[in-house]
CSV table of C-alpha atoms in Angstrom, one decimal:
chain,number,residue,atom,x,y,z
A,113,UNK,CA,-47.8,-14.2,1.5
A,114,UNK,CA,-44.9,-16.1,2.9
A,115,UNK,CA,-41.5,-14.5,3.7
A,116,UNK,CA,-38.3,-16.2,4.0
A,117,UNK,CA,-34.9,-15.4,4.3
A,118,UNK,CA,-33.1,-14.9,0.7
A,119,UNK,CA,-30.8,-17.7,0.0
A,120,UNK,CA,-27.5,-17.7,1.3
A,121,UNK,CA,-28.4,-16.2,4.5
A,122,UNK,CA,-29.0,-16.8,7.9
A,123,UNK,CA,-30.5,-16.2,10.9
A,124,UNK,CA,-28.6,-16.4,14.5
A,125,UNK,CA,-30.6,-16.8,17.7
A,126,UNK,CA,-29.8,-15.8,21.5
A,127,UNK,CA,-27.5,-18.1,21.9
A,128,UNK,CA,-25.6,-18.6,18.5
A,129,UNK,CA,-25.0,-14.8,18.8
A,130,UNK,CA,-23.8,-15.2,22.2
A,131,UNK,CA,-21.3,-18.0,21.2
A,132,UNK,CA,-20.2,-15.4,18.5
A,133,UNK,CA,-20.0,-12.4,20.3
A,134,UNK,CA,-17.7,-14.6,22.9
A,135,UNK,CA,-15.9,-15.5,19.8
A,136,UNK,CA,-15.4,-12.0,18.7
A,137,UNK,CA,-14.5,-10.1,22.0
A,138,UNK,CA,-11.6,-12.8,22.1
A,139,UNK,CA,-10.2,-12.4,19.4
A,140,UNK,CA,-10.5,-8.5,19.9
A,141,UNK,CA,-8.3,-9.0,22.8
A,142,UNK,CA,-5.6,-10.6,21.0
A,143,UNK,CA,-5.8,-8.0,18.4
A,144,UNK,CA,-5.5,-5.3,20.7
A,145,UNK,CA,-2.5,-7.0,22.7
A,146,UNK,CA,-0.4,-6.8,19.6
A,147,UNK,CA,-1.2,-2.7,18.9
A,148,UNK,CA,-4.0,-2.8,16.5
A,149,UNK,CA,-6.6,-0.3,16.5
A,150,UNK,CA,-9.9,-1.1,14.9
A,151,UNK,CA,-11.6,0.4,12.0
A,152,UNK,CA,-14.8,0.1,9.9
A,153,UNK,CA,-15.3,0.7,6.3
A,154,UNK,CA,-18.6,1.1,4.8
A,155,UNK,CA,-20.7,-2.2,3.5
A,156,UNK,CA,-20.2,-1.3,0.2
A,157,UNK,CA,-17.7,0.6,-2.6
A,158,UNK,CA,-17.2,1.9,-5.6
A,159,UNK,CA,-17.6,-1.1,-8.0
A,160,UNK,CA,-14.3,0.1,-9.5
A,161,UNK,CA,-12.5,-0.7,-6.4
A,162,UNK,CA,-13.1,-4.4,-6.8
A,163,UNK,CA,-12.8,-4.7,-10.6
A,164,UNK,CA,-9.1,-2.7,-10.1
A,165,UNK,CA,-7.7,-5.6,-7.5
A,166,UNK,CA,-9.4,-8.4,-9.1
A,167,UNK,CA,-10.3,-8.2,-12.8
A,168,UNK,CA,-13.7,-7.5,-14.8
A,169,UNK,CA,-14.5,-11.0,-14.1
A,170,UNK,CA,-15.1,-10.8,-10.4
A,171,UNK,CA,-18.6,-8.4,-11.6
A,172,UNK,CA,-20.1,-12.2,-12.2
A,173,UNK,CA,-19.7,-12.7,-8.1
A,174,UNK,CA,-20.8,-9.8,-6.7
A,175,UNK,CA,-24.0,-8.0,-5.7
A,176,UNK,CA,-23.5,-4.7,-7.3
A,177,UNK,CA,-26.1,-1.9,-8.2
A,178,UNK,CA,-26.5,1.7,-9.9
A,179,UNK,CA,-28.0,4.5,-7.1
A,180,UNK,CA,-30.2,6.4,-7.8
A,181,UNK,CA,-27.9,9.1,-9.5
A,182,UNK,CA,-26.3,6.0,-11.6
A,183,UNK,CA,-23.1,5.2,-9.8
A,184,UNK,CA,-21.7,1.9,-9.9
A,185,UNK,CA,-21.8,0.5,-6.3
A,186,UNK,CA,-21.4,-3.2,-4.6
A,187,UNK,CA,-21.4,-4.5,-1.9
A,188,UNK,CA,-18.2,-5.2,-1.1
A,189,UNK,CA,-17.0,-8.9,-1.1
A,190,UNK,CA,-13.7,-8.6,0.9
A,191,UNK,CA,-12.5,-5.7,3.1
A,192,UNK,CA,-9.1,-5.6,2.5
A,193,UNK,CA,-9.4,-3.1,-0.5
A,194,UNK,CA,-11.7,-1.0,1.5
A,195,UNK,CA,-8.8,-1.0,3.6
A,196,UNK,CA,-6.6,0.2,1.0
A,197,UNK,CA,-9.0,2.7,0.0
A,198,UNK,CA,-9.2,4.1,3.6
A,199,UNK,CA,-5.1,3.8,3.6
A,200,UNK,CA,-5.4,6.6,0.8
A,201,UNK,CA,-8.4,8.7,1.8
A,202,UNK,CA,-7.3,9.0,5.6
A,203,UNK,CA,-4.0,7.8,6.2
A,204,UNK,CA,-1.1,7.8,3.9
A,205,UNK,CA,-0.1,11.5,4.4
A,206,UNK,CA,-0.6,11.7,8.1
A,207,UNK,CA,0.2,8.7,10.0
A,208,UNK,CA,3.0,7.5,11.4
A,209,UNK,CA,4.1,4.3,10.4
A,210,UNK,CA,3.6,1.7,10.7
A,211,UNK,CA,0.1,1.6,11.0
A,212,UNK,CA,-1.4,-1.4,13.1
A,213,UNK,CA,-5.7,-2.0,12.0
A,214,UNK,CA,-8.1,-4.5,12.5
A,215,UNK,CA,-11.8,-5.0,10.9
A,216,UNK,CA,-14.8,-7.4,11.7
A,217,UNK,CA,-17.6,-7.2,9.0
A,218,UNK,CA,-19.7,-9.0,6.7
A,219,UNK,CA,-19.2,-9.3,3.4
A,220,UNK,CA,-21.3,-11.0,0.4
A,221,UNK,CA,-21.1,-12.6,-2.6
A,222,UNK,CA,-23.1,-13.8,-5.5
A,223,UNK,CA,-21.9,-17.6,-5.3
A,224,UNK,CA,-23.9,-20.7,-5.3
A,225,UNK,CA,-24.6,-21.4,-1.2
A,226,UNK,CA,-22.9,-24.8,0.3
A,227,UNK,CA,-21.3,-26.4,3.3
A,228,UNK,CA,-19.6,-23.6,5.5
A,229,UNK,CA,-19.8,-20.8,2.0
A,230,UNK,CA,-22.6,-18.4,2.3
A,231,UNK,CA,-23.5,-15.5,0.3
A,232,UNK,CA,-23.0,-13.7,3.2
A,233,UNK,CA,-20.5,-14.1,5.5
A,234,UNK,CA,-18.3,-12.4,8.2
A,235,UNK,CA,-14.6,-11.9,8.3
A,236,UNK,CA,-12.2,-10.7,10.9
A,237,UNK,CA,-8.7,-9.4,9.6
A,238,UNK,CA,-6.0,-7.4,9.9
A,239,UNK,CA,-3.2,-4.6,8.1
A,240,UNK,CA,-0.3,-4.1,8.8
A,241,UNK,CA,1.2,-1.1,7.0
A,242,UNK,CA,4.4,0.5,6.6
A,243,UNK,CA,6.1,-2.3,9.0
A,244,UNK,CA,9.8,-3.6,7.7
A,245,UNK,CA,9.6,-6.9,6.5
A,246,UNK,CA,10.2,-10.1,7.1
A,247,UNK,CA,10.1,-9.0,11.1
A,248,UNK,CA,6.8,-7.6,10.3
A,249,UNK,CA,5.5,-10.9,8.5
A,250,UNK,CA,6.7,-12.8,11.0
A,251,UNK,CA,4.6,-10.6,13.8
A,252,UNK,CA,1.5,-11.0,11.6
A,253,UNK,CA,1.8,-14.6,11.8
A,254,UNK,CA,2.3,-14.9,15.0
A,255,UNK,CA,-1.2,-12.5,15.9
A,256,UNK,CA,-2.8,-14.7,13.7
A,257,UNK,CA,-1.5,-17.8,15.5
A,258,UNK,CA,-2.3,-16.7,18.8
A,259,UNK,CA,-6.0,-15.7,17.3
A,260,UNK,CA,-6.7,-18.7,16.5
A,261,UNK,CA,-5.2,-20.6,19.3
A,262,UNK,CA,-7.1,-18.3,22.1
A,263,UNK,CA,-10.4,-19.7,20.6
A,264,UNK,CA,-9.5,-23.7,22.0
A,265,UNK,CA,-8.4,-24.2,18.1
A,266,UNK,CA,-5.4,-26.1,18.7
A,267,UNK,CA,-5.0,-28.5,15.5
A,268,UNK,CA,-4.6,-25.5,13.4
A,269,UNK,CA,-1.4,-25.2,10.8
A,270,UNK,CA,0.0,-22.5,9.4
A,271,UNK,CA,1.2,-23.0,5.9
A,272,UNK,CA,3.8,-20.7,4.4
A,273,UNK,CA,5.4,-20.0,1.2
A,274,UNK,CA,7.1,-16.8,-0.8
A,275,UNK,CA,5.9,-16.1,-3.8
A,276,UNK,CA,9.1,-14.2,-4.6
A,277,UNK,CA,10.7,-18.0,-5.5
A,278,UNK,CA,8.2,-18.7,-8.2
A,279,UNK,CA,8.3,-15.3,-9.7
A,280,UNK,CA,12.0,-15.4,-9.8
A,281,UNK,CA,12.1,-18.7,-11.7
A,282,UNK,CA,9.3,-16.8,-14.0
A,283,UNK,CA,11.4,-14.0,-14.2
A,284,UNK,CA,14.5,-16.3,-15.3
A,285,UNK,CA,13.0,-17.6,-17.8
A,286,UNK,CA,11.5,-14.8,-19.2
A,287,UNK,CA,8.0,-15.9,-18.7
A,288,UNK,CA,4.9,-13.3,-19.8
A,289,UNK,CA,2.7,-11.7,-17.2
A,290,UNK,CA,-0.5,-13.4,-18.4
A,291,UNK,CA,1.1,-16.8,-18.4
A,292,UNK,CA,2.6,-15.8,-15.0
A,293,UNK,CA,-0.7,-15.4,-13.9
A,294,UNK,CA,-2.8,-18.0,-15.4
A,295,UNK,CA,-0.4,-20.8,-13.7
A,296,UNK,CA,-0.7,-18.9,-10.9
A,297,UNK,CA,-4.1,-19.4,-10.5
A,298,UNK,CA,-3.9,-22.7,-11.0
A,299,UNK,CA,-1.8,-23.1,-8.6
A,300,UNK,CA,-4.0,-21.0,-6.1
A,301,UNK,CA,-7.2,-23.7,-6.8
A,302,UNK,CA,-4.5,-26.6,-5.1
A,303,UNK,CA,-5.8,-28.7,-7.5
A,304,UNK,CA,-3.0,-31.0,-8.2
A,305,UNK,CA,-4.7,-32.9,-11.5
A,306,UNK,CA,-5.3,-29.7,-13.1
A,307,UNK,CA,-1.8,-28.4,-12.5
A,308,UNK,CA,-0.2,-31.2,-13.4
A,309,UNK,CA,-2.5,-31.0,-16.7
A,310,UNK,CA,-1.4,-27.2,-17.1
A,311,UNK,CA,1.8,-27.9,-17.3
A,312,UNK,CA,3.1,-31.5,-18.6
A,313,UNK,CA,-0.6,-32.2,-20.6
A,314,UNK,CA,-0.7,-31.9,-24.4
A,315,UNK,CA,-0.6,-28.2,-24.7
A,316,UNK,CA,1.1,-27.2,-21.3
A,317,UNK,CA,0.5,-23.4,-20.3
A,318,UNK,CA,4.5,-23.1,-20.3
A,319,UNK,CA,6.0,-24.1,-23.0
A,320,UNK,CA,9.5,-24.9,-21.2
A,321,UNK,CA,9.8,-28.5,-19.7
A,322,UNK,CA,12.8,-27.1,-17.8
A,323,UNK,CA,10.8,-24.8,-15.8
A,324,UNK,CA,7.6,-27.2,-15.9
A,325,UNK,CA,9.3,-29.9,-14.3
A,326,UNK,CA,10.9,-27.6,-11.3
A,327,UNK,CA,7.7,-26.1,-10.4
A,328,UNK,CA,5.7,-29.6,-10.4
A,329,UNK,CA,9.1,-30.5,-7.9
A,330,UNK,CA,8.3,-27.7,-6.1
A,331,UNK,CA,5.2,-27.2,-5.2
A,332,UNK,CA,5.2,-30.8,-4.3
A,333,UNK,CA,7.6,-29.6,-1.4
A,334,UNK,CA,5.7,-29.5,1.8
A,335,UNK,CA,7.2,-30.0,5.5
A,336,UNK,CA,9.2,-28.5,8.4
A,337,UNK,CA,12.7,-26.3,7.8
A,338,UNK,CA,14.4,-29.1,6.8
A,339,UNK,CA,12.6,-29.0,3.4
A,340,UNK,CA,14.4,-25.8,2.7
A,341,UNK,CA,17.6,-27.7,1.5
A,342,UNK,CA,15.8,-29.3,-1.1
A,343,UNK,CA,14.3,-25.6,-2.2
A,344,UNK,CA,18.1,-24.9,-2.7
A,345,UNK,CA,19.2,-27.7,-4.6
A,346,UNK,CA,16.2,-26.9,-7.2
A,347,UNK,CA,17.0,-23.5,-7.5
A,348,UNK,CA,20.6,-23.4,-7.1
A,349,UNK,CA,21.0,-23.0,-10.9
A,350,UNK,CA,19.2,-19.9,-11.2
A,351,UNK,CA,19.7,-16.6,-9.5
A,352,UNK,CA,16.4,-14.6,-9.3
A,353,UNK,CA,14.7,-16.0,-6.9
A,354,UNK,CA,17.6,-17.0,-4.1
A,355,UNK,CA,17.0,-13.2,-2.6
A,356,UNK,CA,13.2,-14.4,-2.0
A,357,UNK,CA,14.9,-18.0,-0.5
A,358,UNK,CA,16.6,-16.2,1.8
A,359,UNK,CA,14.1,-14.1,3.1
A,360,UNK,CA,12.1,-17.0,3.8
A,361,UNK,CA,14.8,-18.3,6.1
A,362,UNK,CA,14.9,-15.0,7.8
A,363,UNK,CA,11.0,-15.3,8.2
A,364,UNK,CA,11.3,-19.0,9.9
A,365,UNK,CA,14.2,-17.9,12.1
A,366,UNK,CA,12.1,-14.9,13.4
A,367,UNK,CA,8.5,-17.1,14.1
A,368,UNK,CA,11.0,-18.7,16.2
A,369,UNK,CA,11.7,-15.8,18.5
A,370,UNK,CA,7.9,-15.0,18.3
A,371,UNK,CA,7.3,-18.4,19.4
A,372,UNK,CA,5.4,-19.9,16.2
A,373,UNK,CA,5.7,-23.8,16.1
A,374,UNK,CA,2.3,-24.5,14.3
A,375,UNK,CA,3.7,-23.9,10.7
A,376,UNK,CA,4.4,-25.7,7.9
A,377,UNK,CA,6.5,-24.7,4.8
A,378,UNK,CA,4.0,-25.2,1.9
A,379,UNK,CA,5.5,-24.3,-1.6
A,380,UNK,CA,2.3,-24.8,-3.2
A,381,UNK,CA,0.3,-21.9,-1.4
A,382,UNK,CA,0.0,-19.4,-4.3
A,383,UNK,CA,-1.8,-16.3,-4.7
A,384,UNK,CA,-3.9,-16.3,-8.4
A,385,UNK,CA,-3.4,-12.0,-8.2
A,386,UNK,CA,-0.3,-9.8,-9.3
A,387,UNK,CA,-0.2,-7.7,-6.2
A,388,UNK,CA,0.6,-10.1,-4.0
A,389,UNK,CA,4.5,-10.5,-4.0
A,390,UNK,CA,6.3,-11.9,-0.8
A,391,UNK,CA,5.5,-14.3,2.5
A,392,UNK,CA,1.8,-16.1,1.7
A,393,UNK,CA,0.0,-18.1,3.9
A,394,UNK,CA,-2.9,-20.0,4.7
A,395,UNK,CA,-4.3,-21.8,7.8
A,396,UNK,CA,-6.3,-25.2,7.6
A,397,UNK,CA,-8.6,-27.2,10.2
A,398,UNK,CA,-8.0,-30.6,9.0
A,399,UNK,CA,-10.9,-31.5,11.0
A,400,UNK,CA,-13.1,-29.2,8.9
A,401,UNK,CA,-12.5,-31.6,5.7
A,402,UNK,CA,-13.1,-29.4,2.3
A,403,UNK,CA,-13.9,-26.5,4.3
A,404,UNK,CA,-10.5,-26.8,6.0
A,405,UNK,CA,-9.1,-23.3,5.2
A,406,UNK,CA,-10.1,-20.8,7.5
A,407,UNK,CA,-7.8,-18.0,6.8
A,408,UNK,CA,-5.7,-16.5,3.9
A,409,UNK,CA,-2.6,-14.1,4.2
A,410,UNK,CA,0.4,-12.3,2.7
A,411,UNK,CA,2.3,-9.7,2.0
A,412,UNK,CA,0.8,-7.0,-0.9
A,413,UNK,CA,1.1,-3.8,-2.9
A,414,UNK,CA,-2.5,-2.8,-3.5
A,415,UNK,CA,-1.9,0.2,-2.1
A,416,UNK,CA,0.4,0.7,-5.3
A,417,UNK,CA,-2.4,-0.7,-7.7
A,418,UNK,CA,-5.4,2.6,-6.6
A,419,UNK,CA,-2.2,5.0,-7.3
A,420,UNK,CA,-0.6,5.3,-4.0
A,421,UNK,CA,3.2,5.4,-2.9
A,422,UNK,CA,4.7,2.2,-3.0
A,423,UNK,CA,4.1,0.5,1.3
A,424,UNK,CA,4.7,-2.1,2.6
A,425,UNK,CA,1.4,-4.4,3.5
A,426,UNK,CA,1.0,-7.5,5.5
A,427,UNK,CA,-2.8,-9.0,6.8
A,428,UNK,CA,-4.8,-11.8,6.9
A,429,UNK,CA,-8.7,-12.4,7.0
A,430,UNK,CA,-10.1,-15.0,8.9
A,431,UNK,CA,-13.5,-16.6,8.0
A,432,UNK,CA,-14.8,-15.8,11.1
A,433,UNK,CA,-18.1,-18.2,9.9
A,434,UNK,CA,-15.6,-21.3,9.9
A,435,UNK,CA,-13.8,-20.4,13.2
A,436,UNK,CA,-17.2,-20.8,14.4
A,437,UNK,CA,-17.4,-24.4,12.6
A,438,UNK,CA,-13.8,-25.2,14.1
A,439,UNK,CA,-14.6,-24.1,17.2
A,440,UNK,CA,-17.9,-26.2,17.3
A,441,UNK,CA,-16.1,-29.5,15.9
A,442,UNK,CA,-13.1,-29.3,18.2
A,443,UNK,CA,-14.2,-27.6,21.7
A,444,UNK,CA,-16.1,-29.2,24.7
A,445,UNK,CA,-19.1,-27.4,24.7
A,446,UNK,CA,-19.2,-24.9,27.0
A,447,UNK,CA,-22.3,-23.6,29.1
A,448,UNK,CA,-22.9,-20.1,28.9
A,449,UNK,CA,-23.5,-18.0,31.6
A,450,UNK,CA,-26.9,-17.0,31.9
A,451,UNK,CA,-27.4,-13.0,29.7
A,452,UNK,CA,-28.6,-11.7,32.9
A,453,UNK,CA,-27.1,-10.6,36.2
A,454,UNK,CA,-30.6,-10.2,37.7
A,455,UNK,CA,-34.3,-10.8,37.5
A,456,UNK,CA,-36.9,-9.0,39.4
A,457,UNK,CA,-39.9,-10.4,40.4
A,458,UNK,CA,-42.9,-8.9,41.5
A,459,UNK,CA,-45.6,-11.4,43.3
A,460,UNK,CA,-48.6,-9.2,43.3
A,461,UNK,CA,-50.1,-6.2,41.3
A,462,UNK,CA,-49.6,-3.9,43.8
A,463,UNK,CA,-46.0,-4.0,43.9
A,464,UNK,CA,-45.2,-3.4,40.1
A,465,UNK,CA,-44.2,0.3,40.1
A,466,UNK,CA,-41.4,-0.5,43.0
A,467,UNK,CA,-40.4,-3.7,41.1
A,468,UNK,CA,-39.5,-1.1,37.9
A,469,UNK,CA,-37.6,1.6,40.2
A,470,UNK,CA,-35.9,-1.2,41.8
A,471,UNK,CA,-35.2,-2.7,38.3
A,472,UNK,CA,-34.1,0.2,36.3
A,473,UNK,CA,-31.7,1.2,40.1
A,474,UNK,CA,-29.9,-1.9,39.2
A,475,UNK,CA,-29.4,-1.1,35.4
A,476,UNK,CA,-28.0,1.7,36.1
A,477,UNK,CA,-25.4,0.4,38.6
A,478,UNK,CA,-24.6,-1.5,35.7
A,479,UNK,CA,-26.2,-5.1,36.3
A,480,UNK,CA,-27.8,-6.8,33.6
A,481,UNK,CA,-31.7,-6.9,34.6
A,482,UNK,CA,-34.7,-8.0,33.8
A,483,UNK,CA,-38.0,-8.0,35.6
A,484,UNK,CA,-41.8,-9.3,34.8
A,485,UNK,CA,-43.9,-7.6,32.8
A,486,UNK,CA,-46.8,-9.7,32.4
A,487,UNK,CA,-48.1,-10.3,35.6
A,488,UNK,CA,-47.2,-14.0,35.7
A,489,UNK,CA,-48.1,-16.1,38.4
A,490,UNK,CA,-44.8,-16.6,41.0
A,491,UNK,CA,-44.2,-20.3,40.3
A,492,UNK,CA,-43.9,-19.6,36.3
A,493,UNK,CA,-41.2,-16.5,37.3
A,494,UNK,CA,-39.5,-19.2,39.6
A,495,UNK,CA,-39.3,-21.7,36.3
A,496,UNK,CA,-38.2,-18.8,34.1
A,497,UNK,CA,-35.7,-17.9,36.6
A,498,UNK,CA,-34.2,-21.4,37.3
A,499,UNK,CA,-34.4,-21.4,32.6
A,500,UNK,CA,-32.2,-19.1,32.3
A,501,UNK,CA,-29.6,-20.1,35.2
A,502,UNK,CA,-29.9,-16.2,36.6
A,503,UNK,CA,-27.7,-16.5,39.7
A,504,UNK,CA,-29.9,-13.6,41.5
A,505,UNK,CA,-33.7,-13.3,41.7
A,506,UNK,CA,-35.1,-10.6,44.0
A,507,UNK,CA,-38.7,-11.5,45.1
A,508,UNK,CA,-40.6,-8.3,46.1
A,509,UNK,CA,-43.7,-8.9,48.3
A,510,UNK,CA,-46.2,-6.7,49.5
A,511,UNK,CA,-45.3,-7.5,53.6
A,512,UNK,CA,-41.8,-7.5,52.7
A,513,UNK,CA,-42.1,-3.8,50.7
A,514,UNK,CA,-44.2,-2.5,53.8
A,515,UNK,CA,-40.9,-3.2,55.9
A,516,UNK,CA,-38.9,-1.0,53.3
A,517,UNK,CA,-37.3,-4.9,52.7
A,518,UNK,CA,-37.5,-7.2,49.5
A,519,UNK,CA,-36.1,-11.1,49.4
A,520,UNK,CA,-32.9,-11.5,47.1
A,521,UNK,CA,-32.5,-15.5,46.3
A,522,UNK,CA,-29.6,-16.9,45.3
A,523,UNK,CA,-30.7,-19.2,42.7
A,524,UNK,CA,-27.6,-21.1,42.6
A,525,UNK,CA,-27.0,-21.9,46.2
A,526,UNK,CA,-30.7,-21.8,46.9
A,527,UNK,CA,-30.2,-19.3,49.6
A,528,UNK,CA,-32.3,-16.5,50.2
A,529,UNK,CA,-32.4,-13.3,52.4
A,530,UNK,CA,-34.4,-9.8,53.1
A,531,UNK,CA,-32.1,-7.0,52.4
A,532,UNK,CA,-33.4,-3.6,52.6
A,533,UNK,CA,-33.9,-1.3,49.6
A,534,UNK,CA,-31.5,0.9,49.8
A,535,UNK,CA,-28.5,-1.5,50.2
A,536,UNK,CA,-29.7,-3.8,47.5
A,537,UNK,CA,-27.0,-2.6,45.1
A,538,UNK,CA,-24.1,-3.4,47.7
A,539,UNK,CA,-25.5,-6.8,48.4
A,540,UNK,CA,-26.0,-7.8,44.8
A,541,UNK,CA,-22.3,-6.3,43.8
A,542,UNK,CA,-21.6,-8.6,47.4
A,543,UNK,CA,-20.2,-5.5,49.7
């Protein structure tokens, strides 16, 4: 019987997981430089936690299950309502705000695998909770920026928008909540056929070629600040959504003063769900081609949605699988340093039991070590040893062990000396 990973998986060897652990441990630095505090959420949820923030229909893309006593569980697909859910459980009467979090997790869903979209996949993202906005929007941008830009990602463009503008032309002209959200979601697909199809085809979704014909205008608007005139002169008839105009020129003064020049102003970036209601962005590699998005953002009340007190909500997840791709397609490879700090090498049978104490000496001082433990012959420890580019190999010898001595090589330089046995953790930490 053959076994075989299920489909939409994969497996990660030595060094893929050391180019992703590199990947992660930066980006946890940058996290951690702007106040967050990480958290973990379990791998999966109440399916009524999903179905709440996303509709019925999202059941058809996820892997969900009844336990054992018949409870509706899934593995969850996203993490940002297990966020909210933890908000509620842990957080919402007792910290103080605002509350700075960060996750890194897999997630899974039921979706046919392709190029850079798995079934399961990992995501690294961020909340911000409770934080005034637009100065706290502006802050989240900037982490996620910086994020990206730490990782040698440097063609990477932030693309903004605020929903509030849309919703106040839908609001203006009195426009119903399920049409509202079915041109939303169009929208959200950036499919510029279909939208243009949806709303000037034979049976447009709006029927109101006033409106139809300022939103195909509108989302067509894409560029620097200077597009923002051209925002006004559409909108200038209508007052609903000027308030959400203005906060967007708020939000591009302050990325300014957080030192954000990689964005774009991108009236087309839409979110297909209610609960999302201010600053939305998204962040493409154009290098990556139809996998160019590799991070989605905005400003939310979910919190509001599972029955909470109306907070302020800001984060962003970024496909940390794609970051991985970017990085790949638009970094000089780099050589890793070899896992280990030291390998130990015994030469004969009779020195083995020193060769361990010396070994597990060292791991305890805190070097990474290795040591033989299948008797091999010296010249295939030497080729080992020069495989995996170990800077340190100490040679122990039964002469050398006699004189209380053992030989540390350094295999880099290809100098080599006998050091005694009790100062071999100062020589190898160089004191």
């Amino acid at each position: 019987m053959e076994f075989t990973r299920p489909r939409g998986t994969r497996d990660f060897l030595f060094e893929e997981m050391r180019k992703r652990k590199q990947a992660e441990g930066t980006l946890r630095k940058i996290f951690e430089s702007y106040g967050y505090q990480e958290i973990k959420t379990p791998l999966f949820e109440e399916l009524s936690l999903f179905t709440t923030k996303s509709g019925e229909e999202i059941v058809n893309q996820l892997y969900n299950f009844k336990d054992k006593s018949d409870r509706e569980l899934t593995l969850r697909p996203e993490i940002t309502a297990p966020v909210a859910r933890l908000y509620l459980n842990e957080l919402e009467k007792t910290a103080v705000k605002p509350i700075k979090l960060y996750y890194y997790g897999s997630c899974f869903r039921y979706e046919r695998p392709q190029k850079g979209r798995f079934r399961q996949f990992w995501q690294f993202g961020c909340e911000l909770i409770g934080a005034k906005t637009p100065q706290g929007e502006a802050e989240v941008i900037a982490l996620c920026s910086d994020a990206i830009k730490s990782l040698g990602i440097t063609s990477a463009d932030v693309n903004i928008n605020h929903l509030g503008i849309i919703r106040g032309l839908f609001k203006h002209f009195e426009i119903s909540t399920e049409t509202q959200r079915e041109i939303m979601v169009v929208i959200d697909k950036g499919d510029k056929d279909l939208l243009i199809e949806s709303l000037s085809g034979d049976e447009p979704v709006i029927d109101n070629d006033e409106l139809n014909q300022i939103l195909l205008k509108l989302i067509d608007l894409v560029g620097d600040k200077s597009i923002i005139g051209e925002v006004e002169e559409l909108i200038a008839p209508y007052d609903e959504p000027k308030e959400a105009l203005e906060q967007l020129k708020e939000l591009i003064s302050l990325l300014e003063a957080f030192q954000v020049q990689n964005y774009t102003l991108n009236l087309g970036v839409a979110r297909g769900l209610d609960y999302y209601t201010g600053i939305v962005f998204e962040i493409y590699v154009p290098e990556l081609g139809a996998q160019k998005q590799i991070c989605g953002g905005g400003s939310y009340s979910l919190v509001k949605l599972f029955g909470g007190q109306e907070v302020e909500s800001t984060g962003f997840a970024l496909g940390f699988d794609r970051l991985m791709n970017a990085i790949e397609e638009l970094t000089d490879a780099e050589e890793l340093p070899s896992h280990l700090d030291v390998y130990v090498a015994p030469i004969s049978a009779d020195v083995r039991v020193k060769a361990y104490e010396i070994t597990q000496t060292l791991r305890q001082n805190g070097f990474k070590t290795d040591v033989d433990l299948n008797g091999k012959k010296f010249k295939k420890l030497m080729n080992y040893a020069d495989k995996i580019k170990v800077e340190k190999m100490i040679i122990i010898g039964a002469n050398d062990l006699a004189e209380g001595k053992v030989t540390v090589k350094d295999m880099v330089s290809g100098d080599q000396e006998l050091v005694d046995i009790d100062n071999i953790v100062n020589h190898i930490k160089g004191e």
